[in-house]
Coordinates of N, CA and C in Angstrom, one line a residue:
M1 N 0.7 -1.4 0.0 CA 0.0 -0.1 -0.1 C 1.0 1.3 -0.1
G2 N 0.1 2.3 -0.7 CA 1.3 3.4 -0.8 C 0.7 4.4 0.6
N3 N 1.8 5.3 0.6 CA 1.5 6.5 1.7 C 0.3 7.4 1.5
K4 N -0.6 7.3 2.3 CA -2.1 8.1 2.0 C -1.7 9.6 2.9
N5 N -0.8 9.7 3.5 CA -0.6 11.0 4.3 C -0.8 12.1 3.2
L6 N -1.4 13.3 3.7 CA -1.6 14.3 2.8 C -0.4 15.1 3.1
I7 N 0.3 15.4 1.7 CA 1.5 16.2 1.7 C 1.4 17.4 0.8
I8 N 1.5 18.9 1.3 CA 1.3 20.0 0.5 C 2.8 20.4 0.6
T9 N 3.3 20.7 -0.9 CA 4.5 21.3 -0.9 C 4.1 22.9 -1.6
I10 N 4.9 23.9 -1.3 CA 4.9 25.1 -1.6 C 6.1 25.7 -2.2
E11 N 6.3 26.2 -3.5 CA 7.3 26.8 -3.9 C 6.5 28.1 -4.1
R12 N 7.6 29.1 -4.0 CA 6.9 30.8 -3.7 C 7.8 31.7 -4.0
E13 N 7.2 32.7 -5.0 CA 8.0 33.8 -5.4 C 8.4 34.7 -4.1
Y14 N 9.6 35.2 -4.0 CA 9.8 36.1 -2.8 C 9.2 37.3 -2.5
G15 N 8.4 37.3 -1.5 CA 7.1 38.3 -1.1 C 5.9 38.0 -1.6
S16 N 5.6 36.8 -2.1 CA 4.3 36.5 -2.5 C 3.4 36.2 -1.1
G17 N 4.0 35.8 -0.1 CA 3.3 35.2 1.3 C 3.1 33.8 0.9
G18 N 3.9 33.1 0.3 CA 3.5 31.6 0.4 C 4.1 31.1 1.5
R19 N 5.0 31.5 2.2 CA 5.4 30.9 3.7 C 4.4 31.0 4.5
I20 N 3.9 32.1 4.7 CA 2.8 32.4 5.3 C 1.3 31.5 5.2
V21 N 1.4 31.4 3.8 CA 0.2 30.8 3.4 C 0.4 29.3 4.1
G22 N 1.5 28.5 3.8 CA 1.9 27.2 4.2 C 1.7 27.3 5.6
R23 N 2.1 28.0 6.4 CA 1.9 27.9 8.0 C 0.3 28.1 8.5
K24 N -0.5 29.0 7.7 CA -1.8 28.7 7.5 C -2.5 27.6 7.4
L25 N -2.1 26.7 6.5 CA -2.6 25.4 6.1 C -2.4 24.5 7.1
A26 N -1.1 24.5 7.4 CA -0.6 23.5 8.4 C -1.5 23.7 9.9
E27 N -1.5 25.0 10.1 CA -2.4 25.2 11.3 C -3.8 24.8 11.4
E28 N -4.5 25.0 10.4 CA -5.8 24.8 10.0 C -6.2 23.5 9.7
L29 N -5.3 22.8 8.9 CA -5.5 21.4 8.9 C -4.8 20.3 9.6
W30 N -4.3 21.0 10.6 CA -3.5 20.2 11.7 C -2.4 19.3 11.1
L31 N -1.7 20.1 10.4 CA -0.3 19.3 9.5 C 0.8 20.0 10.3
Q32 N 1.6 18.9 10.2 CA 3.1 19.4 10.5 C 3.5 20.5 9.6
F33 N 4.4 21.5 9.8 CA 4.8 22.4 8.9 C 6.6 22.5 9.1
Y34 N 7.0 22.3 8.1 CA 8.5 22.2 7.7 C 9.0 23.6 6.8
D35 N 9.7 24.3 7.0 CA 10.5 25.1 6.2 C 11.9 25.1 6.6
D36 N 12.6 26.2 7.2 CA 14.1 25.8 7.6 C 14.2 25.0 8.8
E37 N 13.1 24.2 9.1 CA 13.5 23.4 10.1 C 14.1 22.0 9.6
I38 N 14.0 21.7 8.3 CA 14.5 20.7 7.5 C 16.1 20.9 7.6
L39 N 16.5 22.0 7.7 CA 18.1 22.2 7.8 C 18.7 21.6 8.8
K40 N 17.9 21.9 10.0 CA 18.5 21.2 11.5 C 18.3 19.9 11.5
M41 N 17.3 19.3 11.0 CA 16.9 17.8 11.0 C 17.9 17.2 9.8
A42 N 18.3 17.9 9.0 CA 19.3 17.3 8.0 C 20.7 17.2 8.8
S43 N 20.8 18.3 9.4 CA 22.2 18.6 10.2 C 22.6 17.4 11.4
E44 N 21.0 17.3 12.1 CA 21.2 16.1 13.1 C 21.5 14.9 12.6
K45 N 20.8 14.4 11.4 CA 20.8 13.1 11.1 C 22.3 12.9 10.3
S46 N 22.9 14.0 9.8 CA 24.2 13.8 9.0 C 25.5 13.9 9.8
A47 N 25.0 14.7 11.1 CA 26.2 15.1 11.7 C 27.1 16.2 11.5
V48 N 26.8 16.7 10.2 CA 27.3 18.1 9.5 C 26.8 19.4 10.3
G49 N 27.5 20.2 10.4 CA 27.3 21.6 11.0 C 26.2 22.2 10.5
E50 N 24.9 22.6 11.1 CA 23.9 23.1 10.6 C 24.2 24.2 9.3
E51 N 25.4 25.0 10.0 CA 25.6 26.3 9.2 C 26.1 25.8 7.8
F52 N 26.5 24.6 7.6 CA 26.9 24.4 6.2 C 25.5 24.1 5.1
F53 N 24.4 23.6 6.0 CA 22.9 23.7 5.4 C 22.5 25.1 5.2
R54 N 22.8 25.6 5.9 CA 22.1 27.4 5.9 C 23.0 28.0 5.1
L55 N 24.3 27.7 4.8 CA 24.8 28.4 3.6 C 24.6 27.9 2.3
A56 N 24.1 26.7 2.3 CA 23.7 26.1 0.7 C 22.2 26.0 0.4
D57 N 21.6 26.7 1.5 CA 20.2 26.9 1.6 C 19.5 27.4 0.3
E58 N 18.7 26.5 -0.4 CA 18.3 27.3 -1.7 C 19.0 28.1 -2.8
K59 N 20.4 27.5 -2.7 CA 21.3 27.9 -3.8 C 21.9 26.9 -4.6
A60 N 22.3 27.1 -5.9 CA 22.8 26.0 -6.7 C 24.0 25.7 -6.2
G61 N 24.6 24.4 -6.7 CA 25.8 23.8 -6.4 C 27.0 24.6 -7.1
N62 N 27.9 24.1 -7.0 CA 29.5 24.7 -7.4 C 29.4 24.5 -9.1
N63 N 28.7 23.6 -9.5 CA 29.2 23.2 -10.9 C 27.8 23.7 -11.8
L64 N 27.5 24.8 -11.5 CA 26.1 25.2 -12.0 C 26.1 25.1 -13.7
F65 N 27.0 25.8 -14.0 CA 27.1 25.9 -15.7 C 27.2 24.7 -16.2
H66 N 27.7 23.9 -15.6 CA 28.2 22.4 -16.1 C 26.8 21.5 -15.6
R67 N 26.6 21.7 -14.8 CA 25.0 20.8 -14.4 C 23.9 21.5 -15.5
L68 N 23.7 22.9 -15.6 CA 22.7 23.3 -16.4 C 22.7 22.9 -17.9
A69 N 23.8 22.8 -18.3 CA 24.4 22.7 -19.8 C 23.8 21.3 -20.1
G70 N 23.8 20.3 -19.2 CA 23.4 18.8 -19.4 C 21.8 18.9 -18.9
A71 N 21.5 20.0 -18.3 CA 20.1 19.7 -17.6 C 20.2 18.4 -16.7
K72 N 20.9 18.1 -16.2 CA 21.2 16.8 -15.1 C 20.3 17.2 -14.0
K73 N 19.6 16.4 -13.5 CA 18.9 16.0 -12.3 C 19.8 15.4 -11.3
A74 N 19.5 15.9 -10.0 CA 20.0 15.5 -8.9 C 19.3 13.9 -8.5
D75 N 20.2 13.0 -7.9 CA 19.7 11.8 -7.6 C 19.1 11.9 -6.2
V76 N 17.9 12.2 -6.0 CA 17.0 12.5 -4.7 C 17.1 11.2 -4.1
F77 N 17.1 10.0 -4.8 CA 17.2 8.7 -3.9 C 18.4 7.9 -3.7
G78 N 19.5 8.7 -4.3 CA 20.8 8.5 -3.8 C 21.3 8.5 -2.2
K79 N 22.0 7.5 -1.9 CA 22.5 7.4 -0.6 C 23.4 8.7 -0.1
P80 N 23.3 9.5 0.6 CA 24.1 10.6 1.1 C 25.5 10.0 1.6
S81 N 26.6 10.4 1.2 CA 27.6 10.2 1.7 C 28.0 10.4 2.9
L82 N 28.5 9.7 3.8 CA 29.3 10.3 5.3 C 30.9 10.2 5.2
K83 N 31.3 10.0 3.9 CA 32.8 10.2 4.0 C 33.0 11.2 2.7
G84 N 34.4 11.6 2.6 CA 34.9 12.5 1.4 C 34.1 13.9 1.7
D85 N 33.8 14.5 0.6 CA 33.3 15.6 0.4 C 31.8 15.9 0.9
V86 N 31.5 15.4 2.4 CA 30.4 15.4 3.1 C 29.5 16.6 2.9
T87 N 30.3 17.9 2.9 CA 29.5 19.2 2.8 C 29.3 19.9 1.4
S88 N 29.6 18.7 0.3 CA 29.1 19.5 -0.9 C 27.7 19.8 -1.2
P89 N 27.5 20.8 -2.1 CA 26.0 21.0 -2.1 C 25.0 19.6 -2.6
D90 N 25.6 18.9 -3.4 CA 24.9 17.8 -4.1 C 24.6 16.7 -2.6
N91 N 25.6 16.3 -1.9 CA 25.5 15.7 -0.9 C 24.3 16.2 0.3
L92 N 24.6 17.4 0.5 CA 23.5 18.2 1.4 C 22.4 17.9 1.1
F93 N 22.1 18.2 -0.4 CA 20.8 18.1 -0.9 C 20.3 16.6 -0.6
K94 N 20.9 15.8 -1.0 CA 20.8 14.3 -0.6 C 20.0 14.1 0.6
F95 N 20.9 14.5 1.9 CA 20.3 14.6 3.2 C 19.1 15.3 3.3
Q96 N 18.9 16.3 2.7 CA 17.6 17.1 2.9 C 16.7 16.3 2.3
A97 N 16.7 15.7 1.1 CA 15.7 15.0 0.4 C 15.3 13.7 1.3
M98 N 16.5 13.1 2.0 CA 16.2 11.9 2.8 C 15.0 12.3 4.0
V99 N 15.4 13.4 4.5 CA 14.7 13.8 5.6 C 13.2 14.3 5.3
M100 N 13.1 14.9 4.3 CA 11.7 15.2 3.8 C 10.9 14.0 3.1
R101 N 11.5 12.8 2.7 CA 10.9 11.5 2.5 C 10.7 10.8 3.8
E102 N 11.5 10.8 4.7 CA 10.9 10.3 6.1 C 10.0 10.6 6.9
L103 N 9.8 12.4 6.9 CA 8.8 13.1 7.4 C 7.5 12.8 6.6
A104 N 7.3 12.6 5.5 CA 6.3 12.6 4.5 C 5.4 11.2 4.7
E105 N 6.4 10.2 5.3 CA 6.1 8.8 5.5 C 5.5 8.7 6.8
Q106 N 5.9 9.6 7.7 CA 5.6 9.7 9.1 C 4.1 10.0 9.2
E107 N 4.1 11.5 8.7 CA 2.8 12.2 9.0 C 2.5 13.1 8.0
P108 N 1.2 13.6 8.1 CA 0.7 14.7 6.9 C 1.4 16.0 7.3
C109 N 2.0 16.4 6.3 CA 2.6 17.8 6.6 C 2.7 18.9 5.3
V110 N 3.0 20.0 5.5 CA 3.4 21.1 4.6 C 5.0 21.2 4.7
F111 N 5.2 21.5 3.4 CA 6.8 21.8 3.2 C 7.0 23.3 2.2
V112 N 8.0 23.6 2.6 CA 7.8 25.2 2.0 C 9.5 25.1 1.3
G113 N 9.6 25.2 0.1 CA 10.8 25.4 -0.9 C 11.4 24.2 -0.9
R114 N 12.9 24.5 -1.1 CA 13.9 23.5 -1.3 C 13.3 22.2 -2.4
A115 N 12.6 22.6 -3.2 CA 12.1 21.5 -4.4 C 11.4 20.4 -3.9
A116 N 10.8 20.6 -2.7 CA 9.9 19.3 -2.0 C 9.0 19.0 -3.0
G117 N 8.5 19.5 -3.7 CA 7.3 19.0 -4.8 C 8.0 18.0 -5.6
Y118 N 9.4 18.4 -6.0 CA 10.0 17.6 -7.2 C 10.4 16.2 -6.4
V119 N 11.0 16.5 -5.3 CA 11.7 15.4 -4.3 C 10.6 14.2 -4.0
L120 N 9.5 14.7 -3.6 CA 8.4 13.8 -3.0 C 7.6 13.1 -4.4
D121 N 7.5 14.1 -5.3 CA 6.7 13.6 -6.6 C 7.4 12.3 -7.1
Q122 N 9.0 12.2 -6.8 CA 9.5 10.9 -7.3 C 9.5 9.6 -6.4
D123 N 8.7 9.8 -5.4 CA 8.6 8.9 -4.6 C 7.2 8.3 -5.0
E124 N 7.1 7.0 -5.3 CA 5.9 6.5 -6.0 C 4.9 6.1 -4.8
E125 N 5.6 6.0 -3.5 CA 4.7 5.5 -2.4 C 4.0 6.8 -2.1
I126 N 4.2 7.9 -2.2 CA 3.4 9.2 -1.9 C 2.5 9.2 -2.9
E127 N 1.2 9.1 -2.3 CA -0.1 9.1 -3.2 C -1.0 10.3 -3.0
N128 N -0.9 11.1 -1.7 CA -1.9 12.5 -1.9 C -0.7 13.7 -1.8
L129 N 0.1 14.0 -2.9 CA 0.8 15.1 -2.9 C 0.0 16.3 -3.8
V130 N 0.4 17.1 -3.4 CA -0.3 18.8 -3.9 C 0.8 19.7 -3.9
R131 N 1.0 19.7 -5.0 CA 2.1 20.9 -5.6 C 1.7 22.4 -5.6
I132 N 2.0 23.1 -4.7 CA 1.5 24.6 -5.2 C 2.5 25.4 -5.5
F133 N 2.4 26.3 -6.3 CA 3.2 27.7 -6.6 C 2.5 28.9 -6.3
V134 N 3.0 29.8 -5.5 CA 2.4 30.8 -5.1 C 3.2 32.0 -5.8
Y135 N 2.6 33.0 -6.5 CA 3.3 34.1 -7.0 C 2.3 35.3 -6.8
A136 N 2.9 36.4 -7.4 CA 2.2 37.6 -7.2 C 2.9 38.8 -8.2
D137 N 2.2 39.7 -8.4 CA 2.7 40.8 -9.3 C 4.0 41.6 -8.7
R138 N 4.9 42.0 -9.4 CA 6.1 42.3 -8.6 C 5.8 43.8 -7.8
V139 N 4.9 44.6 -8.2 CA 4.6 45.6 -7.5 C 4.1 45.1 -6.1
R140 N 3.4 44.3 -6.0 CA 2.6 43.9 -4.6 C 4.1 43.1 -3.8
R141 N 4.8 42.4 -4.6 CA 5.9 41.8 -3.9 C 6.7 42.7 -3.2
V142 N 7.1 43.9 -4.1 CA 8.0 44.8 -3.4 C 7.2 45.5 -2.3
Q143 N 6.0 45.8 -2.4 CA 5.2 46.5 -1.1 C 5.2 45.6 0.2
R144 N 5.2 44.3 -0.2 CA 5.2 43.3 1.0 C 6.4 43.2 1.4
V145 N 7.4 43.0 0.7 CA 9.1 43.1 1.3 C 9.1 44.1 2.2
M146 N 8.9 45.4 1.4 CA 9.0 46.6 2.1 C 8.5 46.7 3.6
E147 N 7.1 46.2 3.6 CA 6.3 46.2 5.1 C 7.0 45.3 6.0
V148 N 7.2 43.9 5.6 CA 7.9 42.9 6.3 C 9.3 43.0 6.7
D149 N 10.2 43.3 5.7 CA 11.5 43.4 6.3 C 11.8 45.0 6.6
C150 N 11.0 46.0 6.4 CA 11.4 47.1 6.8 C 12.5 47.8 6.2
I151 N 12.3 47.7 4.9 CA 13.4 48.3 4.2 C 12.8 49.1 3.0
S152 N 13.6 49.9 2.6 CA 13.3 50.7 1.3 C 13.0 50.1 0.0
E153 N 12.3 50.6 -1.0 CA 11.8 50.3 -2.3 C 13.0 49.7 -3.0
E154 N 14.1 50.4 -3.0 CA 15.3 49.9 -3.8 C 15.8 48.6 -3.2
R155 N 16.0 48.7 -1.9 CA 16.4 47.6 -1.2 C 15.7 46.3 -1.4
A156 N 14.4 46.4 -1.5 CA 13.3 45.4 -1.5 C 13.4 45.0 -3.0
K157 N 13.7 45.9 -3.9 CA 13.8 45.2 -5.4 C 15.1 44.3 -5.4
K158 N 16.1 44.8 -4.9 CA 17.6 44.1 -4.8 C 17.3 43.1 -4.3
R159 N 16.7 42.9 -3.3 CA 16.3 41.6 -2.4 C 15.6 40.7 -3.3
I160 N 14.4 40.8 -3.6 CA 13.7 40.0 -4.6 C 14.5 39.6 -5.6
R161 N 15.2 40.4 -6.2 CA 15.9 40.0 -7.7 C 17.1 38.7 -7.1
K162 N 17.9 39.2 -6.2 CA 18.8 38.1 -5.6 C 18.4 36.8 -5.5
I163 N 17.4 36.9 -4.4 CA 16.5 35.5 -3.8 C 15.9 34.8 -4.8
E164 N 15.0 35.6 -5.9 CA 14.5 34.7 -6.7 C 15.5 34.2 -7.6
N165 N 16.7 34.9 -8.0 CA 17.8 34.4 -9.0 C 18.3 32.6 -8.4
E166 N 18.5 33.0 -7.0 CA 19.1 31.9 -6.3 C 18.1 30.6 -6.3
R167 N 16.7 31.0 -6.1 CA 15.8 30.0 -5.9 C 15.6 29.4 -7.4
K168 N 15.8 30.2 -8.3 CA 15.6 29.5 -9.9 C 16.8 28.9 -10.3
N169 N 17.9 29.3 -9.9 CA 19.3 28.4 -10.3 C 19.2 27.2 -9.4
Y170 N 18.7 27.1 -8.0 CA 18.9 26.1 -7.3 C 17.8 24.9 -7.8
Y171 N 16.5 25.4 -8.0 CA 15.3 24.5 -8.7 C 16.0 24.0 -9.9
K172 N 16.9 24.6 -10.7 CA 17.0 24.2 -12.0 C 18.3 23.0 -11.9
Y173 N 19.1 23.1 -10.9 CA 20.5 22.7 -10.6 C 20.0 21.3 -10.1
F174 N 19.1 21.2 -9.1 CA 18.9 19.9 -8.6 C 17.6 19.0 -9.3
T175 N 16.8 19.9 -9.9 CA 15.8 19.0 -10.7 C 15.8 18.9 -12.2
G176 N 16.7 20.0 -12.8 CA 16.7 19.7 -14.4 C 15.5 20.6 -14.8
N177 N 14.7 21.1 -14.0 CA 13.3 21.8 -14.7 C 13.5 23.5 -14.2
D178 N 12.5 24.0 -14.9 CA 12.7 25.5 -14.6 C 11.5 25.8 -13.4
W179 N 12.1 26.6 -12.6 CA 11.3 26.9 -11.3 C 9.9 27.3 -11.6
K180 N 9.7 28.2 -12.4 CA 8.3 28.9 -12.9 C 7.5 28.2 -13.9
N181 N 8.0 26.9 -14.4 CA 7.4 26.2 -15.4 C 5.9 25.5 -14.4
M182 N 4.8 26.1 -14.8 CA 3.7 25.6 -14.2 C 3.3 24.2 -14.3
K183 N 4.0 23.4 -15.2 CA 3.7 21.9 -15.4 C 4.3 21.1 -14.3
N184 N 5.2 21.9 -13.5 CA 5.7 21.2 -12.1 C 4.9 21.2 -11.0
Y185 N 3.6 22.0 -11.3 CA 2.7 22.3 -10.2 C 1.4 22.0 -10.2
D186 N 0.7 21.5 -9.2 CA -0.8 21.3 -9.5 C -1.7 22.5 -9.4
L187 N -1.3 23.4 -8.4 CA -2.1 24.6 -8.5 C -1.3 25.7 -8.4
P188 N -1.0 26.7 -9.3 CA -0.5 27.9 -9.3 C -1.4 29.0 -8.7
I189 N -1.2 29.7 -7.6 CA -2.1 30.9 -7.3 C -1.5 32.3 -7.4
N190 N -2.1 33.2 -7.9 CA -1.4 34.5 -7.5 C -2.4 35.4 -6.7
T191 N -1.4 35.8 -5.9 CA -1.8 36.4 -4.6 C -1.9 37.9 -4.7
T192 N -1.8 38.2 -5.8 CA -1.9 39.6 -6.2 C -3.1 40.4 -5.4
R193 N -4.5 39.9 -5.7 CA -5.4 40.2 -5.6 C -6.3 39.5 -4.3
L194 N -5.7 38.5 -4.0 CA -6.3 37.6 -2.9 C -5.3 37.8 -1.5
G195 N -6.1 37.8 -0.6 CA -5.6 37.8 0.7 C -5.0 36.5 1.1
L196 N -4.1 36.6 2.0 CA -3.3 35.2 2.3 C -4.3 34.2 3.1
D197 N -5.3 34.7 3.7 CA -6.4 33.7 4.3 C -7.2 33.4 3.0
E198 N -7.6 34.0 2.1 CA -8.2 33.6 1.0 C -7.5 32.7 0.3
T199 N -6.1 32.8 0.1 CA -5.3 32.0 -0.8 C -5.4 30.5 -0.1
A200 N -5.4 30.4 1.4 CA -5.2 29.3 2.2 C -6.6 28.5 2.1
E201 N -7.6 29.4 1.7 CA -9.3 28.6 1.6 C -9.1 27.9 0.4
L202 N -8.5 28.8 -0.6 CA -8.8 28.2 -2.0 C -8.0 27.1 -2.3
I203 N -6.7 26.8 -1.5 CA -6.1 25.4 -1.6 C -6.7 24.5 -0.6
K204 N -7.4 24.7 0.4 CA -8.4 23.8 1.1 C -9.6 23.2 0.3
E205 N -9.8 24.2 -0.7 CA -11.0 23.4 -1.4 C -10.3 22.9 -2.7
Y206 N -9.4 23.2 -3.0 CA -8.7 22.1 -4.1 C -8.4 21.0 -3.7
V207 N -7.7 20.9 -2.3 CA -7.5 19.8 -1.5 C -8.9 18.7 -1.4
K208 N -9.8 19.7 -1.2 CA -11.1 18.7 -1.0 C -11.8 18.0 -2.5
L209 N -11.3 18.9 -3.5 CA -12.0 18.6 -4.5 C -11.2 17.4 -5.1
R210 N -9.7 17.1 -4.9 CA -9.0 16.0 -5.2 C -9.2 14.7 -4.4
G211 N -10.3 15.0 -3.4 CA -10.5 13.8 -2.4 C -9.7 13.5 -1.5
Y212 N -8.7 14.3 -1.0 CA -7.9 14.3 0.0 C -8.3 14.4 1.5
M213 N -9.2 15.3 1.6 CA -10.0 15.7 2.8 C -11.3 16.1 2.5
K214 N -12.0 15.8 4.0 CA -13.6 16.2 3.8 C -14.0 17.4 4.2

């Protein structure tokens, strides 16, 4: 029998509110919520310092251009190494992927970022997987980053460019796919004109329509 746990994964544009939506969903559906908690858990499992995971978090590996040229995917089922170059980006990703699969097997949960939708979609045992992409118009994202991070408009724009470029390259490096290709997701949602509470409600309705909850 396959794994019947409800698993929701959220990839998000910076400033779109995707992380907040994920936490709301977890609270309202009584699901476990995992964002950067994954880094600490992967560190504990690997005995590799958490700082190494944080430095590599949602950033492409060292061989970015070589990897992109061949559109090579990461081996998410490959066993991470406990010897040699343990802190290589590819090895750290394998530890994270292993932790995410184990958590998904144990209980229903929400994962934010770190290509979780791709990682868990490769696991044929996971049956109730919903992959979400949250985005918003640039003006709205700049406004939200200015408000949340208490920074100027110019700094907000620079931060969005930097983080989005890192996320895009990270996703391409480890999955071989384009981060913003909506074929990678079950439900893309534009939060420009939707409140984050409304966005969470929309996802809940979608999950019901899929038959994963009553």
